[in-house]
Short mmCIF file of C-alpha atoms and ligand atoms in Angstrom, two decimals:
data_model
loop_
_atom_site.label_atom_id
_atom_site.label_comp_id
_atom_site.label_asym_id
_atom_site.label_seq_id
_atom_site.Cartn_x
_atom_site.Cartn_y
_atom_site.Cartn_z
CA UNK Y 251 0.20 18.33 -70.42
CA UNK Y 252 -0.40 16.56 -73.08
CA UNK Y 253 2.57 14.76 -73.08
CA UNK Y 254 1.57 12.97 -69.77
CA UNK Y 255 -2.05 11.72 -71.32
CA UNK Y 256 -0.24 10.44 -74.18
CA UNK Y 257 2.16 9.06 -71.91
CA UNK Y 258 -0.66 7.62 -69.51
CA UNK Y 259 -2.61 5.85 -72.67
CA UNK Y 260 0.10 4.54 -73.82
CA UNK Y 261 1.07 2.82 -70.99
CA UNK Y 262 -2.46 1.57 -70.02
CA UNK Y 263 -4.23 2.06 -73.20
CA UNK Y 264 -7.31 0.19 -72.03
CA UNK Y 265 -7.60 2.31 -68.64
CA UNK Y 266 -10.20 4.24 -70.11
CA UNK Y 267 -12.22 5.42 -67.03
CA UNK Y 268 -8.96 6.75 -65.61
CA UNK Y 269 -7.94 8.49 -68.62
CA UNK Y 270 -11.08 10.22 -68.52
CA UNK Y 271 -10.55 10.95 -65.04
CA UNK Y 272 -7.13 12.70 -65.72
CA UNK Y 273 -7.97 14.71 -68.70
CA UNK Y 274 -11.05 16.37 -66.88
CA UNK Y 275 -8.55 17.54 -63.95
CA UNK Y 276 -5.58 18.18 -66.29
CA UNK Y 277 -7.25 20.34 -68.68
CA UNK Y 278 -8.75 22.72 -65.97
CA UNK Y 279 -5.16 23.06 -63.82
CA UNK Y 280 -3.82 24.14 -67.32
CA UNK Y 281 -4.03 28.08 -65.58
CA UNK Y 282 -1.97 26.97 -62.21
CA UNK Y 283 0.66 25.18 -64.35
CA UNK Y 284 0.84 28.21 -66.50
CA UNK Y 285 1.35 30.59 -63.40
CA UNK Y 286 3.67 27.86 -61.73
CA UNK Y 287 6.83 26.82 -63.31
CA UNK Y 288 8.13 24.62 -60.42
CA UNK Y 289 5.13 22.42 -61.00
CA UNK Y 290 6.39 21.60 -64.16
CA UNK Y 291 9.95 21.29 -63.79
CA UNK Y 292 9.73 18.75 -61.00
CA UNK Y 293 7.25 16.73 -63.17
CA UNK Y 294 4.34 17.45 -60.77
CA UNK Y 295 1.79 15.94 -63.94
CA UNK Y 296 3.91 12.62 -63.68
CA UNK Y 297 4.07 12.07 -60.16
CA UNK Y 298 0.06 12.99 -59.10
CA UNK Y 299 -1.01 10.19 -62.23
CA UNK Y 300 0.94 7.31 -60.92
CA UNK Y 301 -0.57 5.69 -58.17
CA UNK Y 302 2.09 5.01 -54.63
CA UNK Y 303 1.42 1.70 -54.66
CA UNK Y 304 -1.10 -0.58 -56.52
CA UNK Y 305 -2.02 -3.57 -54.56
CA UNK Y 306 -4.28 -6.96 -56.39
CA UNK Y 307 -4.55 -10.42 -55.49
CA UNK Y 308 -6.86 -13.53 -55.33
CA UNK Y 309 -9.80 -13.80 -53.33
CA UNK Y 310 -10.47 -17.09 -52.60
CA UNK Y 311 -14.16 -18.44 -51.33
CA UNK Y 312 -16.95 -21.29 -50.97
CA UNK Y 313 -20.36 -20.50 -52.17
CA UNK Y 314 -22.80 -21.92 -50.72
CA UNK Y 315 -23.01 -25.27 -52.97
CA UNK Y 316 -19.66 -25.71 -51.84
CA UNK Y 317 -17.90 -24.40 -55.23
CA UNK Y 318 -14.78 -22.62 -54.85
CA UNK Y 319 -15.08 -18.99 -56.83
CA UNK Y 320 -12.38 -16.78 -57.13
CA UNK Y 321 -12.42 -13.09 -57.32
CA UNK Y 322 -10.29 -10.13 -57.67
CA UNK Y 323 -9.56 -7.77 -55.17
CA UNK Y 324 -7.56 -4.54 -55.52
CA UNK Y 325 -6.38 -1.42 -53.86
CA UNK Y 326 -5.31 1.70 -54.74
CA UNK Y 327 -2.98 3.99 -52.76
CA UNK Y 328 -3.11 6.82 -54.99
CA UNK Y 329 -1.24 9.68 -53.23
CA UNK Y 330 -0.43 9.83 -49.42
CA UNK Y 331 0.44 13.50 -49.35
CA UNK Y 332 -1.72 15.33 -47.09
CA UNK Y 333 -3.04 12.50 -44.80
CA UNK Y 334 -3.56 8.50 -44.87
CA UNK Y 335 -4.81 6.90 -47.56
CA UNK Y 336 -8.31 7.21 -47.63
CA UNK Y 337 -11.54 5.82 -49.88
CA UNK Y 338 -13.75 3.55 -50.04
CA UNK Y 339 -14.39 -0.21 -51.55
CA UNK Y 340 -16.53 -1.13 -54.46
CA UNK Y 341 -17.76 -3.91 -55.18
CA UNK Y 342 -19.58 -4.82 -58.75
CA UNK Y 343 -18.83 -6.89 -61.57
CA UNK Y 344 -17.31 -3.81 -63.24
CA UNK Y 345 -14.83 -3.40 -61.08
CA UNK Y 346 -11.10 -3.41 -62.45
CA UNK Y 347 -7.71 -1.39 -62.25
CA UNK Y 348 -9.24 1.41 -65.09
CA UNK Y 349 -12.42 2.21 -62.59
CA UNK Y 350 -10.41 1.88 -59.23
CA UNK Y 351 -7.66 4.00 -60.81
CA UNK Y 352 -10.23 6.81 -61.86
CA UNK Y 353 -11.80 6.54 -58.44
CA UNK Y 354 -8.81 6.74 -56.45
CA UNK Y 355 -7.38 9.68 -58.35
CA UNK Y 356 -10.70 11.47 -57.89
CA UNK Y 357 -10.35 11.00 -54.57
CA UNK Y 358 -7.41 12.59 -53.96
CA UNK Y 359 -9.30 15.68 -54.86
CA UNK Y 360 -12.10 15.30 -53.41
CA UNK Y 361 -10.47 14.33 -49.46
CA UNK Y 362 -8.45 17.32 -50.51
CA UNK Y 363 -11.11 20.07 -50.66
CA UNK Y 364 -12.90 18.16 -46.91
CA UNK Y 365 -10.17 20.43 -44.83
CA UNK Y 366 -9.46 17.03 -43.20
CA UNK Y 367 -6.11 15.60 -43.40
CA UNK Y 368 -6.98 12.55 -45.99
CA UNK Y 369 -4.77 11.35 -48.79
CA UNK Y 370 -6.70 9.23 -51.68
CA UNK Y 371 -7.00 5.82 -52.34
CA UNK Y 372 -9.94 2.91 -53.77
CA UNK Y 373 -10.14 -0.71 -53.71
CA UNK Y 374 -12.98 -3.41 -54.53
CA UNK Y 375 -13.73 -6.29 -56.37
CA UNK Y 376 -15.73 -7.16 -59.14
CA UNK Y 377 -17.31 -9.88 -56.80
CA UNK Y 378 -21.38 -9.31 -56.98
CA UNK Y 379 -23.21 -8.79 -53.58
CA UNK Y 380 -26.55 -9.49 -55.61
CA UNK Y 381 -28.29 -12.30 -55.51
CA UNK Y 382 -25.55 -13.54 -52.65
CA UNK Y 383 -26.81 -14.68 -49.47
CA UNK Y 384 -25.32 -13.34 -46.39
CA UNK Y 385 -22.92 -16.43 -45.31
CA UNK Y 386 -21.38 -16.02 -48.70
CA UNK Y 387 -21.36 -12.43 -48.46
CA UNK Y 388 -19.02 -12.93 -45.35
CA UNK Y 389 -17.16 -15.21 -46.40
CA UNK Y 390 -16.04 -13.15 -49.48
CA UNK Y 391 -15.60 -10.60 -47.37
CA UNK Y 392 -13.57 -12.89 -45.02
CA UNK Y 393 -11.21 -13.98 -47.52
CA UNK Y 394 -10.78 -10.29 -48.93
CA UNK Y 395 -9.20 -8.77 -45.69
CA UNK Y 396 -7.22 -11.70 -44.84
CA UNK Y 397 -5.00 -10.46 -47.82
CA UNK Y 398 -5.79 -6.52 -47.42
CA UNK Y 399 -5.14 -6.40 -43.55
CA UNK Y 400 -1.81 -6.24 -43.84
CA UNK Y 401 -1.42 -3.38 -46.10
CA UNK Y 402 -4.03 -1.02 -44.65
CA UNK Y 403 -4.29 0.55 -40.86
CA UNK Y 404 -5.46 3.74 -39.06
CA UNK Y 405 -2.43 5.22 -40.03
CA UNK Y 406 -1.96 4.15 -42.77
CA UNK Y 407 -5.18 3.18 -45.17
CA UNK Y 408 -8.52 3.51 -44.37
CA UNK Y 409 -10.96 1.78 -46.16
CA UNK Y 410 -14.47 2.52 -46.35
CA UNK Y 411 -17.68 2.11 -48.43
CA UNK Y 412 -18.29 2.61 -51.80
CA UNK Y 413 -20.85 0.48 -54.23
CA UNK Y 414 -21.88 -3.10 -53.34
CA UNK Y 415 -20.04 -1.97 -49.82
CA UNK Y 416 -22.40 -1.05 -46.88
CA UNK Y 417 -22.62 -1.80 -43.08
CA UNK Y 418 -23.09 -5.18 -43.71
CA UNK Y 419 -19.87 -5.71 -45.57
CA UNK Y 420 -17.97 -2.97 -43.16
CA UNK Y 421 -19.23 -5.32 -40.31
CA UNK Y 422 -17.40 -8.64 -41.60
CA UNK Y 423 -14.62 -6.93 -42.90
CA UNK Y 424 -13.90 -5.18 -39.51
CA UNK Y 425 -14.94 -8.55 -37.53
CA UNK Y 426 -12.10 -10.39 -39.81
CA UNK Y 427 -9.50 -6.97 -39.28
CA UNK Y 428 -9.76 -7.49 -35.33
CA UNK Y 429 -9.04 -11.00 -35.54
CA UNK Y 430 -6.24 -11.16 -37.57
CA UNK Y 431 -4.12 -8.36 -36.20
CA UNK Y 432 -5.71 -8.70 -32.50
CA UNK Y 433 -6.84 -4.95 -32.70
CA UNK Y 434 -9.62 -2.90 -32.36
CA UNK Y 435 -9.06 0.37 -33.99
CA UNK Y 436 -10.81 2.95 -36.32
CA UNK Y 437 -9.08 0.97 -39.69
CA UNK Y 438 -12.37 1.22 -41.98
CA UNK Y 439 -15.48 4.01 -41.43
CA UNK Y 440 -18.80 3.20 -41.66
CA UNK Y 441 -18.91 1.30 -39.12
CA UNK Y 442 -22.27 0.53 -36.95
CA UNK Y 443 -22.63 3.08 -34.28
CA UNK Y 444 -22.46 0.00 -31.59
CA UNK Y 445 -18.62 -0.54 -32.59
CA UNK Y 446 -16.78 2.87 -33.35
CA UNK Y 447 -19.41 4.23 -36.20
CA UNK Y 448 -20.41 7.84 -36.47
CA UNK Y 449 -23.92 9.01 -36.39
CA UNK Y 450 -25.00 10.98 -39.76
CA UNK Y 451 -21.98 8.95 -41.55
CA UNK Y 452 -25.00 6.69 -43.76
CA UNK Y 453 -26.37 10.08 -44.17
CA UNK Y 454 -23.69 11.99 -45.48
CA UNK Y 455 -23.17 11.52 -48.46
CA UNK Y 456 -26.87 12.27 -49.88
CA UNK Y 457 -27.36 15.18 -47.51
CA UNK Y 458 -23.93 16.94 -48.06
CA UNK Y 459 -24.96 16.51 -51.78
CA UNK Y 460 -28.05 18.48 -51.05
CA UNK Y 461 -25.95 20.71 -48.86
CA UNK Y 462 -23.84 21.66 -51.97
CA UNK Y 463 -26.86 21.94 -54.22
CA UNK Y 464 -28.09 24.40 -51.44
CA UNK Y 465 -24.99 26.49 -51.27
CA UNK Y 466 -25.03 26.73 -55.39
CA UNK Y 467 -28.86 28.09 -54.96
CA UNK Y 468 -27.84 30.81 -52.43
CA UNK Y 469 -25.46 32.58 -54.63
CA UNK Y 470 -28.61 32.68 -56.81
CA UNK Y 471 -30.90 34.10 -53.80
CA UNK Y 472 -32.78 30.71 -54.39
CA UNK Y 473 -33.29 28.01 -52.48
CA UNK Y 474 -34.77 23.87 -52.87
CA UNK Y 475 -38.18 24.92 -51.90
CA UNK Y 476 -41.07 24.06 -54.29
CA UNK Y 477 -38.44 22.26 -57.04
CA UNK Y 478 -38.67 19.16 -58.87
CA UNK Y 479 -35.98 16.96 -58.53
CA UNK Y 480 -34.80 13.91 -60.28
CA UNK Y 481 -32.58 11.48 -58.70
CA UNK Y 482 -30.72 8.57 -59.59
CA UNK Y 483 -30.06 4.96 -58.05
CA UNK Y 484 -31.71 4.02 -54.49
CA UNK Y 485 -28.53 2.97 -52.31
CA UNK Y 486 -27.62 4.68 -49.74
CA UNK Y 487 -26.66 7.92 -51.65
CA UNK Y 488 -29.87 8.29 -53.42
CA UNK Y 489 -32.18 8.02 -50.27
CA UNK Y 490 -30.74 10.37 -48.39
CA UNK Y 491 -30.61 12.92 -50.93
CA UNK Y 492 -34.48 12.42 -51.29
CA UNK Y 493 -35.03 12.57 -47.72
CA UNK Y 494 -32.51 15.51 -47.52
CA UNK Y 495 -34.57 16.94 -50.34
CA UNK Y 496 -37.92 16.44 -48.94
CA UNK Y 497 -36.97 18.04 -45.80
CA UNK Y 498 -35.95 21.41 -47.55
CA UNK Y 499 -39.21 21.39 -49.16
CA UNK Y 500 -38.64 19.85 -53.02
CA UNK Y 501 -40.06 17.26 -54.68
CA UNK Y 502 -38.91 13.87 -55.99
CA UNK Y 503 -39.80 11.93 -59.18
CA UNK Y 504 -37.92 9.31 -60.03
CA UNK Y 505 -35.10 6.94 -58.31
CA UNK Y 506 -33.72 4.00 -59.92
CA UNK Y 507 -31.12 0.78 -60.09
CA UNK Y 508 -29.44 -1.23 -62.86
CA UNK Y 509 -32.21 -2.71 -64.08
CA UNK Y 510 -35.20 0.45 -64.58
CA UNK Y 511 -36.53 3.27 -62.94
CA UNK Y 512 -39.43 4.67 -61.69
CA UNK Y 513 -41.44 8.03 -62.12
CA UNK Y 514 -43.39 9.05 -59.74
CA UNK Y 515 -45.32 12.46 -60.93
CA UNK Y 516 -47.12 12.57 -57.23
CA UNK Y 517 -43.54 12.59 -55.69
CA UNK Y 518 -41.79 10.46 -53.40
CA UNK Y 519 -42.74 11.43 -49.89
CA UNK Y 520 -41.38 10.52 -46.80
CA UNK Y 521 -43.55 7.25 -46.79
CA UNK Y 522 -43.11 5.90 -50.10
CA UNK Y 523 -39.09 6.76 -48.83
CA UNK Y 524 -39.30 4.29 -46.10
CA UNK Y 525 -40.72 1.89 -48.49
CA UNK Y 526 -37.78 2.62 -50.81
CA UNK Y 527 -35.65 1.77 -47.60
CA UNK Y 528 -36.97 -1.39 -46.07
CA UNK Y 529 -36.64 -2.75 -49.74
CA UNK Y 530 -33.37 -2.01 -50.61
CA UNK Y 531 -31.81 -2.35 -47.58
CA UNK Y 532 -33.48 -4.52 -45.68
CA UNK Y 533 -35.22 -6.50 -48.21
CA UNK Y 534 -32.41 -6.33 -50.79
CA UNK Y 535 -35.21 -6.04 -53.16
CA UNK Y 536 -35.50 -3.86 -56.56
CA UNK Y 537 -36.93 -0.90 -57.55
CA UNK Y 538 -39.07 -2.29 -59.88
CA UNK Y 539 -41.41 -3.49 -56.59
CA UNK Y 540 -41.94 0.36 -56.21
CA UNK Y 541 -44.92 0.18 -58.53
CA UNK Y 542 -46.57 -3.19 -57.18
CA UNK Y 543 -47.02 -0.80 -53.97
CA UNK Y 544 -48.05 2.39 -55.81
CA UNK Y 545 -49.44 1.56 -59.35
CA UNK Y 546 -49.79 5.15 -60.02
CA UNK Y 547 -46.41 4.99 -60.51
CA UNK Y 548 -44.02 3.97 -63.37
CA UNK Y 549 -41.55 1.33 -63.76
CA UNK Y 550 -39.80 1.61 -66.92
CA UNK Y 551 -36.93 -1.35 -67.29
CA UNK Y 552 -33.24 -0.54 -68.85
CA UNK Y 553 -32.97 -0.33 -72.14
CA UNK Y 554 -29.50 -1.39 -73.92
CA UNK Y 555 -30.47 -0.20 -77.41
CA UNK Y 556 -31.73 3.66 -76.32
CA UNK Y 557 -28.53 5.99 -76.58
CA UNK Y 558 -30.15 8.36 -73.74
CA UNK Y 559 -31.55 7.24 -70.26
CA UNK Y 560 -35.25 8.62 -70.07
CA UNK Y 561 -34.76 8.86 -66.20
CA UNK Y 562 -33.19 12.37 -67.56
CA UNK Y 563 -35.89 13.15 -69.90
CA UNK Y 564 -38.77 14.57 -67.19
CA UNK Y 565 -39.73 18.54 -66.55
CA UNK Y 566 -37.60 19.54 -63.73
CA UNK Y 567 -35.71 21.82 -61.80
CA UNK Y 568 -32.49 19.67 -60.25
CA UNK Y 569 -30.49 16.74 -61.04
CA UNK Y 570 -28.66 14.76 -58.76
CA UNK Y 571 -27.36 11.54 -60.53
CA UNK Y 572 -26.59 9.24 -57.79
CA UNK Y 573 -25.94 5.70 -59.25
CA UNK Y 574 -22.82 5.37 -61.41
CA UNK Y 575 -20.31 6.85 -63.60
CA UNK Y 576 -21.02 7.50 -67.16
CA UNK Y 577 -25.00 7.97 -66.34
CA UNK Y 578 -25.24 11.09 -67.95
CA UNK Y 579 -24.72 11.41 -72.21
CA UNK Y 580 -24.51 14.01 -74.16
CA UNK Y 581 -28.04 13.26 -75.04
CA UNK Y 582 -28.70 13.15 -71.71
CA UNK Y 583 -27.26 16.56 -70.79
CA UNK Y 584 -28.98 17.65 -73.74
CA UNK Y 585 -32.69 16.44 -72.20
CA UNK Y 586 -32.04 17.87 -68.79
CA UNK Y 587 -31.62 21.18 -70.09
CA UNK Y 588 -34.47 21.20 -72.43
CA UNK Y 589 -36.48 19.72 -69.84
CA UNK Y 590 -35.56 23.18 -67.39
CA UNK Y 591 -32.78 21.43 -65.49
CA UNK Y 592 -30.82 24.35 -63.92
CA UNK Y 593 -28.68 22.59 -60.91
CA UNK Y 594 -27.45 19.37 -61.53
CA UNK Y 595 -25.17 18.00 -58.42
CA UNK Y 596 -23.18 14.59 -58.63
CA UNK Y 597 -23.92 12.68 -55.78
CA UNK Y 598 -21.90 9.67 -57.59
CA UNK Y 599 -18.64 10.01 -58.82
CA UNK Y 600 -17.96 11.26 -62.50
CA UNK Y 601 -21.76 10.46 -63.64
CA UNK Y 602 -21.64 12.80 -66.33
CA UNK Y 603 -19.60 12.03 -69.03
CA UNK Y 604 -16.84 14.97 -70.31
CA UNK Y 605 -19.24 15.73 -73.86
CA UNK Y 606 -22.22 16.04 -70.71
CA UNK Y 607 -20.24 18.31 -68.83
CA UNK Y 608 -19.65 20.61 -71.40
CA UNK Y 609 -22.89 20.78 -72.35
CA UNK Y 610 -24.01 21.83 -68.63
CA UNK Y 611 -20.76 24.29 -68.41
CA UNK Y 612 -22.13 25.87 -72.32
CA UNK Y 613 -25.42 26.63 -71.00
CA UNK Y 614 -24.06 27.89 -67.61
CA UNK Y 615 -26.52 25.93 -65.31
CA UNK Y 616 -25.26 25.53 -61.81
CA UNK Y 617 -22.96 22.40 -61.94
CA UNK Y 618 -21.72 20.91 -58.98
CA UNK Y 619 -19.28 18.23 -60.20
CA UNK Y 620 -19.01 14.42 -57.45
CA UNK Y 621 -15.43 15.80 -56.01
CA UNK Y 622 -17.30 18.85 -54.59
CA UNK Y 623 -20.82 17.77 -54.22
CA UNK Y 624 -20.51 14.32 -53.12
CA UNK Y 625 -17.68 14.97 -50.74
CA UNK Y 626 -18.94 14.79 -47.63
CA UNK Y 627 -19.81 10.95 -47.07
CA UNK Y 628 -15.67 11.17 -47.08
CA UNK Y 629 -15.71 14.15 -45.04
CA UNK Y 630 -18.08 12.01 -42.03
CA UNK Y 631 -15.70 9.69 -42.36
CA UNK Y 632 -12.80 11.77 -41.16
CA UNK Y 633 -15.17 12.79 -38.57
CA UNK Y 634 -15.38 9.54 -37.33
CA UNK Y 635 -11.56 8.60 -37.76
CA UNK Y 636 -11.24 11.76 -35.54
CA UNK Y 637 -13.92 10.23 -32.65
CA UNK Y 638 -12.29 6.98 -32.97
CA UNK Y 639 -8.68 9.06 -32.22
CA UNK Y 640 -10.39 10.47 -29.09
CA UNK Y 641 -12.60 7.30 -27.86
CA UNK Y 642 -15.53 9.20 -28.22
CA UNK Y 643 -19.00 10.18 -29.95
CA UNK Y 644 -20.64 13.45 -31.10
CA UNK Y 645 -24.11 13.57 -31.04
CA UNK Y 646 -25.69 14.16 -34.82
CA UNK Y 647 -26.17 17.50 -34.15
CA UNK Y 648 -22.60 18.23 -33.70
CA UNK Y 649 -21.86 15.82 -36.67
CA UNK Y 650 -24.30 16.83 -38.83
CA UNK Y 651 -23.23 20.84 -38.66
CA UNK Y 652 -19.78 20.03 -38.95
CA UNK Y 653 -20.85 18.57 -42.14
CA UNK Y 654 -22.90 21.52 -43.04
CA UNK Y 655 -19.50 23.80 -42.49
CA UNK Y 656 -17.48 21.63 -44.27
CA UNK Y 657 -19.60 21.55 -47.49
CA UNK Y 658 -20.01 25.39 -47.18
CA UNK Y 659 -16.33 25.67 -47.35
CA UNK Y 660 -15.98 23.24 -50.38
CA UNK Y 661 -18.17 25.46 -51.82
CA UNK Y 662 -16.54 28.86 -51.13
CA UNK Y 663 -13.04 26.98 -52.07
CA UNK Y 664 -14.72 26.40 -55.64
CA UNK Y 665 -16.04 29.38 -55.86
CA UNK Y 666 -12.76 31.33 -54.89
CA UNK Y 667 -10.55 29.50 -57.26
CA UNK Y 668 -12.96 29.74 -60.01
CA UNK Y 669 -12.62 33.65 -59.79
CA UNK Y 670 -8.66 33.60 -58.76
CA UNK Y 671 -8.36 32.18 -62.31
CA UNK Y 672 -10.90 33.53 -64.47
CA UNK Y 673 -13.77 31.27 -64.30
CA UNK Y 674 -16.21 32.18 -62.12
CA UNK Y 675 -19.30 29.93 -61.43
CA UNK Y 676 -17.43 26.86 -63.09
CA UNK Y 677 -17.46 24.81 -60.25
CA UNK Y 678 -15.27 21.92 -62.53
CA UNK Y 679 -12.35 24.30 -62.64
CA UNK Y 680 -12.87 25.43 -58.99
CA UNK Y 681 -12.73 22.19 -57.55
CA UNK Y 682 -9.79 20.87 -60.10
CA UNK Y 683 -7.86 23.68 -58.66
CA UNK Y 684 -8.43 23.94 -55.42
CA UNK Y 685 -7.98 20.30 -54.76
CA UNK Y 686 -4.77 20.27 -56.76
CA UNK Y 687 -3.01 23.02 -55.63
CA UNK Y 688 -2.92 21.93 -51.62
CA UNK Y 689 -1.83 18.81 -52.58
CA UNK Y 690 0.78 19.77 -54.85
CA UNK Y 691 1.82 21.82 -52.62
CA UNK Y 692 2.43 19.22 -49.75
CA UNK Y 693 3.87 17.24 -52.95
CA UNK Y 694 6.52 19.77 -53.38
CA UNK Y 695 7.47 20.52 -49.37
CA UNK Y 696 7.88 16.66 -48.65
CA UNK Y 697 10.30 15.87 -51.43
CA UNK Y 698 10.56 13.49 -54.16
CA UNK Y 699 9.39 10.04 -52.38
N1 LIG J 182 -16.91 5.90 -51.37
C1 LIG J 182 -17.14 7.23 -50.86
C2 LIG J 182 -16.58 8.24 -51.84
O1 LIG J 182 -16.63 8.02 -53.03
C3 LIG J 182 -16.70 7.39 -49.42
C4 LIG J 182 -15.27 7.07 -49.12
C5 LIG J 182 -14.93 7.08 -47.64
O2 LIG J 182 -15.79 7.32 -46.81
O3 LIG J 182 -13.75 6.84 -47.35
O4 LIG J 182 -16.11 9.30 -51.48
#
């Protein structure tokens, strides 16, 4: 095993997101390679790190001065084994091959333990929605399908949202797909309900995050009722945890984006939600506004020189990062748990950094890592591959409990691999393991392609 990290930084010493990525899942499968000598004699480590196909080019577009600005725009195909491949789009400034790679690879996982037949994949580009208007919004997005159509289809890659990547992108993106290959089929999700979109899929990911958190408290007899809750960001992820939350009677405190965050002690109710809504999404405004409506609240801006985020330093019951990777220190960690943080659940991917995780794994709170947790905004996405197969549309309800069942099962697939190898309630190692071993498996039965 170690062999293939070594191998991996040397050959992309810089990709340090994705090496980060790979060690976290490597060092928990340690047990199934152990048990399964095939694995390693057909170099099952080497294969499942290299992506299937890495795809990057220019993306060419007029602002709207009339300068030309060029951007680049990747995807990943990361492993096609059980399913297309499937993920979503980022993008942010930070976007390059280290953060895609980690993503994709993550993903593989995460599709893995849905039930749905999904392989893994990412893409982006570190062009910056913010600030952009929404002409050059399109025609970014314009100029990035007309070189990613041809490598992507319902069969074959299906793109979706990630970061910097919501309806409004999905909508010019598709609008661009349908024109160049003369086609209207279910190649991205996320797509308005009007044109092939799935009800609950803007929901998903947020409430199948609460879903998890949920599933973690029943073991526990427990539920969300009456706890204090701190959550991260205020895209689409973050909102519908709160509102998720809200509904299952717990309270909110604090929500923020790149630039600050704000604590709320009264909570953030259903109201000061939809204000949170109509700003970001609607408004494209920032959080900081939050406190020009309610000054009982506080704004407290970024701050490059603190080694801890004081987001994470409030009393508290739950934590559901839901911004970034990386959010969550050691220091961090090290607040939530002093603070009486006993669930945190990832509603981003990898937010907590591997010195954080431990930290939550020594002091065996309930940890329900983004592969698990945040898995069902993928998993609606399946769902509404699978309506766009049939030419129909199931009503929420129908949606929205199929999501419930699916992050149940995620959660008994955790728990159940967790115990089959000695380490029950570590949801890391559950997840690891029970992602890698189905597709390994479907590795192994296909041959070496
Ligand atoms: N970007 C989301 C994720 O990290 C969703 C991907 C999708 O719906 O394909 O899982």
């Amino acid at each position: 095993m170690s062999d293939i990290v070594q191998l991996i930084k040397d050959k992309d010493p810089e990709q340090k997101e994705f090496h980060q990525a790979v060690i976290e899942v490597l060092e928990t499968v340690k047990p199934v390679l152990d048990r399964n000598p095939q694995y390693g004699k057909e170099n099952i480590l080497g294969r499942i790190t290299e992506p299937e196909r890495v795809i990057m080019f220019r993306v060419p577009w007029m602002d709207d001065t009339g300068q030309v600005q060029v951007n680049r725009g990747f995807r990943i195909e990361m492993n096609s084994a059980i399913g297309p491949y499937k993920g979503g789009l980022r993008f942010h400034p930070s976007v390059n091959l280290s953060i895609l790679k980690f993503l994709a690879f993550e993903q593989v996982f995460k599709n893995a333990l849905t039930t749905l037949p999904m392989g893994g994949g990412k893409g982006g580009s570190d062009f910056d929605p913010k600030g952009k208007s929404d002409h050059e919004v399109m025609r970014f997005c314009q100029s990035f399908m007309a070189e990613l159509f041809r490598h992507i289809g319902p069969n074959t890659d299906i793109p979706a949202g990630d970061i910097g990547v919501g309806g409004r992108e999905i909508g010019y993106m598709f609008g661009m797909y349908k024109k160049l290959r003369n086609e209207f089929t279910g190649v991205l999700t996320g797509k308005s309900l009007a044109w092939g979109g799935s009800l609950i899929r803007p929901e998903a990911t947020g409430y199948g995050c609460v879903y998890f958190a949920s599933e973690m408290l029943s073991v526990k007899n427990d539920t969300l009722q009456g706890k204090t809750c701190l959550v991260s960001g205020s895209g689409n992820v973050a909102q519908f945890t709160v509102e998720k939350i809200l509904e299952l009677g717990g309270k909110v405190i604090t929500l923020s984006d790149s630039a600050g965050y704000i604590y709320d002690e009264k909570g953030i109710d259903a109201d000061k939600l939809a204000f949170v809504m109509n700003l970001k999404n609607i408004q494209r405004g920032r959080i900081s506004e939050y406190v020009e409506k309610y000054p009982d609240a506080v704004y407290t801006p970024a701050d490059a020189a603190l080694d801890y985020n004081p987001l994470w330093n409030h009393q508290a019951n739950c934590a559901f990062p839901s911004a970034t990777q990386n959010e969550i220190n050691d220091t961090d960690a090290g607040n939530l748990i002093k603070n009486g943080v006993t669930l945190v659940a990832e509603g981003a991917n990898m937010p907590s950094t591997p010195e954080a995780v431990n930290i939550f794994l020594d002091n065996k709170i309930m940890y329900g890592p983004g592969k698990a947790a945040n898995a069902g905004g993928v998993a609606v996405s399946g769902l509404e591959m699978s309506q766009n197969s049939m030419r129909l549309n199931w009503p929420s309800e129908e949606v929205d409990n199929r999501l419930k069942g699916i992050m149940k099962s995620i959660h008994t697939s955790c728990v159940n691999a967790a115990d089959e190898y000695g380490q029950p309630g570590n949801y890391v190692a559950g997840a690891n393991i029970a992602g890698f071993v189905k597709v390994v498996n479907a590795m192994l039965d296909q041959g070496l392609v």
